[in-house]
PDB file of C-alpha atoms in Angstrom:
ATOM      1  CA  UNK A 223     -64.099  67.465 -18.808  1.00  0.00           C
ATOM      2  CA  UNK A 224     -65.809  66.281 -15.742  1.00  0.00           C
ATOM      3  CA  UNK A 225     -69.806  65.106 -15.089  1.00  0.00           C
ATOM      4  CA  UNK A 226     -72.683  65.504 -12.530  1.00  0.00           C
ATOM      5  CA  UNK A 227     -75.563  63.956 -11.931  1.00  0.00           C
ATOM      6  CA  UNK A 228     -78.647  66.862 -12.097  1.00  0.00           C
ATOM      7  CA  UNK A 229     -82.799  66.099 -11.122  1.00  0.00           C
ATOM      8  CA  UNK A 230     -81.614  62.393 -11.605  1.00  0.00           C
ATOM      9  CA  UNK A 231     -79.849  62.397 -14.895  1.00  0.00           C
ATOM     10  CA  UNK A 232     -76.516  62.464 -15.945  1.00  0.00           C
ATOM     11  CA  UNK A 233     -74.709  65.670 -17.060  1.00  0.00           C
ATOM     12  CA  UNK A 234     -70.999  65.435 -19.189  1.00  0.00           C
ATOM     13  CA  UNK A 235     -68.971  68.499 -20.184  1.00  0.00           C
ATOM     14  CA  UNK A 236     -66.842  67.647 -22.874  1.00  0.00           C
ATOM     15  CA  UNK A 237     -64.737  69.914 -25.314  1.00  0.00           C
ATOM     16  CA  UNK A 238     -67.039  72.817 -24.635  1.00  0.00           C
ATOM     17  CA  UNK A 239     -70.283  70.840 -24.718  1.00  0.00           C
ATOM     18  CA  UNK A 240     -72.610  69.783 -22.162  1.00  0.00           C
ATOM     19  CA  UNK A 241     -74.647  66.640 -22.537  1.00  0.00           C
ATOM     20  CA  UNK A 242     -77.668  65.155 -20.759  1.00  0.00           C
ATOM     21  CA  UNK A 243     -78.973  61.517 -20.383  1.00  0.00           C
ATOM     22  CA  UNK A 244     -81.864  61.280 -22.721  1.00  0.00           C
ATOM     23  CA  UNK A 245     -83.669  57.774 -21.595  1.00  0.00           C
ATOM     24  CA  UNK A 246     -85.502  57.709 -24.757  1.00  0.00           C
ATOM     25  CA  UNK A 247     -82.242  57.565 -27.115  1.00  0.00           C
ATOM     26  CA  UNK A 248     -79.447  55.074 -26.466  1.00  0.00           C
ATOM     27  CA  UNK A 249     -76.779  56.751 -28.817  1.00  0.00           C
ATOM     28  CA  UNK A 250     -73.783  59.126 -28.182  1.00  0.00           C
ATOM     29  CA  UNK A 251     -74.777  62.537 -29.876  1.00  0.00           C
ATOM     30  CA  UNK A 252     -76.966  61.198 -32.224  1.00  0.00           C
ATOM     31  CA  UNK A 253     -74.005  58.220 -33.110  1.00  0.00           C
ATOM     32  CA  UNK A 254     -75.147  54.440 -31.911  1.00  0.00           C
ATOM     33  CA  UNK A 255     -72.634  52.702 -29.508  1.00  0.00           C
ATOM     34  CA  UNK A 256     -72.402  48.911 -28.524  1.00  0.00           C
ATOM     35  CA  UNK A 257     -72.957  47.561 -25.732  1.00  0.00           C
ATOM     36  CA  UNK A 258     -69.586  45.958 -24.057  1.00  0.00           C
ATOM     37  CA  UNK A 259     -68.874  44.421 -20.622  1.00  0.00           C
ATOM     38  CA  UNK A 260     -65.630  42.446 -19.767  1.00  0.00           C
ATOM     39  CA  UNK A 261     -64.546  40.952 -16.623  1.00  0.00           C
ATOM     40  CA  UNK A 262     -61.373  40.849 -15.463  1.00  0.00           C
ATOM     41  CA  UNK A 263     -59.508  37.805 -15.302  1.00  0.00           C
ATOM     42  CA  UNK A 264     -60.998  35.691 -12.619  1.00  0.00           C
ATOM     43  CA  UNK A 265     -58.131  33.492 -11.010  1.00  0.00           C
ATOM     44  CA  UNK A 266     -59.587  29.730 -10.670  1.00  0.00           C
ATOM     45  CA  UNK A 267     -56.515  29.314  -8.131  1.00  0.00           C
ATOM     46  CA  UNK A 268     -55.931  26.113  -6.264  1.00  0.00           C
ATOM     47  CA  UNK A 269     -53.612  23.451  -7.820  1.00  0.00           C
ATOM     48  CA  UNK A 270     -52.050  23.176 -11.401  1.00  0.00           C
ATOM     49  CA  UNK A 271     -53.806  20.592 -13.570  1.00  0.00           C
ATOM     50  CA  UNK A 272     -56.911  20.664 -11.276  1.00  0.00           C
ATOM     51  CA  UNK A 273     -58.994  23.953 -12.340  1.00  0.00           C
ATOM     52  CA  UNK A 274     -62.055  23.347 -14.974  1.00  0.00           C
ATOM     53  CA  UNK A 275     -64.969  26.006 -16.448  1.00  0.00           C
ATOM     54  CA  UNK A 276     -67.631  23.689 -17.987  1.00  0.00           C
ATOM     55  CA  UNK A 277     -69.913  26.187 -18.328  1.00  0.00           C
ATOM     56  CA  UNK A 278     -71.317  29.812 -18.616  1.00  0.00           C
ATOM     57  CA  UNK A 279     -74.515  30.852 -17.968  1.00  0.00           C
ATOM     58  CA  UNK A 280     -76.095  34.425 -18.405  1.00  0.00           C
ATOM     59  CA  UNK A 281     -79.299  35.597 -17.951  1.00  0.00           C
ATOM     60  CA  UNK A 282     -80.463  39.324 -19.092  1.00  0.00           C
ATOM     61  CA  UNK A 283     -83.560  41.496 -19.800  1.00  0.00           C
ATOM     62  CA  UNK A 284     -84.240  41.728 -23.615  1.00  0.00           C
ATOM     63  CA  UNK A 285     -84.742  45.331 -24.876  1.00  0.00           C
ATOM     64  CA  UNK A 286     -85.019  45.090 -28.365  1.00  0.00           C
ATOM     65  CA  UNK A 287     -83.495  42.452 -31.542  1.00  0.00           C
ATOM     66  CA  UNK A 288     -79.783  42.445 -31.463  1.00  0.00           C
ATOM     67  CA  UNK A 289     -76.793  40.136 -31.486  1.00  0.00           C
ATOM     68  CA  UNK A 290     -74.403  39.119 -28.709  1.00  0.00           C
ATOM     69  CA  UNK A 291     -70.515  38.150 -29.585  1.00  0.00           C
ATOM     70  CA  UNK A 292     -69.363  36.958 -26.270  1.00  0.00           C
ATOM     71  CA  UNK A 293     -65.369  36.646 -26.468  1.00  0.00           C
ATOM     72  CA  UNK A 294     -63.929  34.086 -23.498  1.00  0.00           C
ATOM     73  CA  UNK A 295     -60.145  34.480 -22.987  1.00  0.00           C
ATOM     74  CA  UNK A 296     -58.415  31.106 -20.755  1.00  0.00           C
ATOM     75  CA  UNK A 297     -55.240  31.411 -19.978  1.00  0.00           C
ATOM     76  CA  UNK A 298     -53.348  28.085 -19.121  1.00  0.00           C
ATOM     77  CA  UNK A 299     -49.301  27.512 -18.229  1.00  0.00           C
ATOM     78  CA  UNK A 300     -48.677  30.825 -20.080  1.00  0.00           C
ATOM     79  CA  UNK A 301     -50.594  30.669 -23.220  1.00  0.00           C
ATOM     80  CA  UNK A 302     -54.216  32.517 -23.693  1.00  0.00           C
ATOM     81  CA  UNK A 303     -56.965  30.656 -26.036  1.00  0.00           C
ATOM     82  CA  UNK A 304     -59.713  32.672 -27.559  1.00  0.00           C
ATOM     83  CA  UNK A 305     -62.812  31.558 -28.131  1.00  0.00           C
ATOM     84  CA  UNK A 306     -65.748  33.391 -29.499  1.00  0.00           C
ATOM     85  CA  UNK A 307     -69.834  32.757 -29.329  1.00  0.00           C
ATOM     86  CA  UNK A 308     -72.475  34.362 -31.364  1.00  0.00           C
ATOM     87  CA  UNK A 309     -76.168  34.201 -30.055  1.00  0.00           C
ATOM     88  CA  UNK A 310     -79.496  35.628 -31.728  1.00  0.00           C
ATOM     89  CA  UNK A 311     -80.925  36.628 -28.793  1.00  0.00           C
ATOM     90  CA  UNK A 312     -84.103  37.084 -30.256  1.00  0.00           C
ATOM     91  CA  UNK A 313     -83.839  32.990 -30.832  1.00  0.00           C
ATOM     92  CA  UNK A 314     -82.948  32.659 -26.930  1.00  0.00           C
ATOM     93  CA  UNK A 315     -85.035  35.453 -25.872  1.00  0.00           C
ATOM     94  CA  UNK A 316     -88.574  33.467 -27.127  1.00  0.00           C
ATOM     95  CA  UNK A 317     -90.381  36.736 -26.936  1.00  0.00           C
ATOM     96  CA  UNK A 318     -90.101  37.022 -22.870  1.00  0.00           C
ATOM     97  CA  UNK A 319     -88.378  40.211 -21.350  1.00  0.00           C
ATOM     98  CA  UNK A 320     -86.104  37.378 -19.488  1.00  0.00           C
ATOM     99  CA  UNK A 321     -83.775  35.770 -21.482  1.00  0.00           C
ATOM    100  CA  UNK A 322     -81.087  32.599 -20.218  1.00  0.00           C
ATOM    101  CA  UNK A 323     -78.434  31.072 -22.487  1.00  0.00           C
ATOM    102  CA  UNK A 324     -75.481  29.138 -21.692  1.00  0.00           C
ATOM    103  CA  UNK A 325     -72.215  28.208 -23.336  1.00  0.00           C
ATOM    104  CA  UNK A 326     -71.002  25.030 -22.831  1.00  0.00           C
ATOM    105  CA  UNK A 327     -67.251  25.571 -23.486  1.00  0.00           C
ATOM    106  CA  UNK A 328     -64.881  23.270 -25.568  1.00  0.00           C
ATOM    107  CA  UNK A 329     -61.937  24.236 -23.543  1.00  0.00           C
ATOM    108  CA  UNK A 330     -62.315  23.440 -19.978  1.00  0.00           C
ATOM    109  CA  UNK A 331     -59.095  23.431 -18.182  1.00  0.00           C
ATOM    110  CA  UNK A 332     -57.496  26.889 -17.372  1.00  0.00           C
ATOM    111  CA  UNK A 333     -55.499  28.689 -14.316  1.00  0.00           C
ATOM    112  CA  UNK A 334     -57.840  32.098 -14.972  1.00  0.00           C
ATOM    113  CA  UNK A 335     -60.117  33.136 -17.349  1.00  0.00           C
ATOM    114  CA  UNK A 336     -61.986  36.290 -18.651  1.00  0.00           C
ATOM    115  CA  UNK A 337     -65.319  37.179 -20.301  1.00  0.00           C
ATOM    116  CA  UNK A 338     -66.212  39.680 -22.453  1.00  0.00           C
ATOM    117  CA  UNK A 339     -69.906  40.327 -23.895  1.00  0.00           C
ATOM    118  CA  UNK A 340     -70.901  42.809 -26.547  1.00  0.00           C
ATOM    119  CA  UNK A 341     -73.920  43.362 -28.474  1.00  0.00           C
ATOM    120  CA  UNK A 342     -74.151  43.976 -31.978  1.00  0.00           C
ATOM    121  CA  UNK A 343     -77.096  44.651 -35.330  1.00  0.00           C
ATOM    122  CA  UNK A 344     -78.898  46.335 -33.236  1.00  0.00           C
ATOM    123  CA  UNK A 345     -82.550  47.999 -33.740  1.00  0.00           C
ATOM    124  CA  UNK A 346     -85.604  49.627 -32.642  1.00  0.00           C
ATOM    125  CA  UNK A 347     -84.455  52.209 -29.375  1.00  0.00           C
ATOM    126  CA  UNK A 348     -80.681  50.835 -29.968  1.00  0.00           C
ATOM    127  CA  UNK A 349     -80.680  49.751 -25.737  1.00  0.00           C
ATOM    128  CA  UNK A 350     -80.632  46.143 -26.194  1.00  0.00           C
ATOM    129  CA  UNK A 351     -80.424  44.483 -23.060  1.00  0.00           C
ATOM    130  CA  UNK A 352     -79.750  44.559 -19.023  1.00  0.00           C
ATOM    131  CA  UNK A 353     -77.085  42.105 -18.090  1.00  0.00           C
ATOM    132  CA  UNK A 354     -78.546  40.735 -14.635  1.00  0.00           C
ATOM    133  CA  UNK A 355     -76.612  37.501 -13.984  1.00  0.00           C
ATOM    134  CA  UNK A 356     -73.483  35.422 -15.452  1.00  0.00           C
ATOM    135  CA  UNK A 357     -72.430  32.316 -13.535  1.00  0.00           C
ATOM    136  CA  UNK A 358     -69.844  29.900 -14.024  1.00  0.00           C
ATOM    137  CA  UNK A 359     -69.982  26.212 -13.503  1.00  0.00           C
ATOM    138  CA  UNK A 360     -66.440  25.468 -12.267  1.00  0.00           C
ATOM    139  CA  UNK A 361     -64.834  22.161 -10.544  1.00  0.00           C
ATOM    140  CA  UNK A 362     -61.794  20.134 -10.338  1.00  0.00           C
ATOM    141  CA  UNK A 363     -60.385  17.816 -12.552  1.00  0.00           C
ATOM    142  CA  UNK A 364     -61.352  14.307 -11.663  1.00  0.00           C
ATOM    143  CA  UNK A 365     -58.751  12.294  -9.723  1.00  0.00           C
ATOM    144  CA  UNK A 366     -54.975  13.515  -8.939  1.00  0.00           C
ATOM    145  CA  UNK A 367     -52.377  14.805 -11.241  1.00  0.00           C
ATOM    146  CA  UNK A 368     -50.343  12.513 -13.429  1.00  0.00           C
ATOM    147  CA  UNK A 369     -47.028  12.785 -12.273  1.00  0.00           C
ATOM    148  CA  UNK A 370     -44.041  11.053 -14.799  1.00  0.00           C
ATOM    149  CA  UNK A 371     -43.112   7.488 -13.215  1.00  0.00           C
ATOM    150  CA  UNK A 372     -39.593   8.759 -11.739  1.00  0.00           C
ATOM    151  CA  UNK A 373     -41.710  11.600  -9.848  1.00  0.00           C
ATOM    152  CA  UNK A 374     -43.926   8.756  -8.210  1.00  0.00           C
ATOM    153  CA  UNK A 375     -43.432   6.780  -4.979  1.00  0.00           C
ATOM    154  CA  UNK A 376     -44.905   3.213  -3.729  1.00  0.00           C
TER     155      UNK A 376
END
């Protein structure tokens, strides 16, 4: 199995068959596919107790009606919470070919944190959207760690 790329189009061999991009069908030999994207964990670093993600924003072209589940994973001291977000992006969208949402997260304070975005009911040409941007809004915790009485001096 190996691919090519051929008068500017993608070219697969797999089990004996060769495929070709087709830009006017977004399926997988005549089978739809989803769209999915995940990061990898992005390490906030810096000091325990100090890392926060308030937000996430994203901004992508609209192709046609679908659904987005975006899945964050935090991981904090150990433990990983998942939290998942649905959005009609035909609600965000309003009809432009630009489209910005954010997600204002109920868990802020993690050590690392991943993101993963996938689209789903989808219709029409089945290519839903162009990711072009996702941005976090990250800071520190406001003021210094608490520290337990016997660890503090003065």
């Amino acid at each position: 199995s190996g691919g090519t790329i051929r008068d500017g189009k993608h070219v697969v061999v797999s089990s004996n068959n060769m495929y070709e991009q087709d830009d006017s069908a977004w399926t997988d030999g005549g089978s739809s596919y989803n769209f999915l994207v995940q990061t990898g964990w992005i390490s906030l670093g810096g000091l325990s107790g100090f890392k926060r993600v308030y937000k996430i924003f994203f901004e992508a072209q609209y192709k046609v009606d679908h659904d987005l589940t975006i899945t964050v994973d935090m991981e904090q001291d150990g433990t990983v919470y998942t939290y998942t977000y649905t959005v009609d992006a035909a609600s965000v969208s309003g009809g432009t070919d630009t489209y910005r949402w954010e997600i204002a997260l109920s868990r802020q304070k993690c050590s690392s944190i991943r993101v993963k975005i996938e689209d789903t009911n989808l219709a029409g040409t089945e290519q839903s959207l162009n990711i072009i941007n996702m941005t976090m809004l990250v800071g520190l915790k406001v003021g210094g760690p608490k520290f337990a009485s016997s660890k503090q001096i003065g």
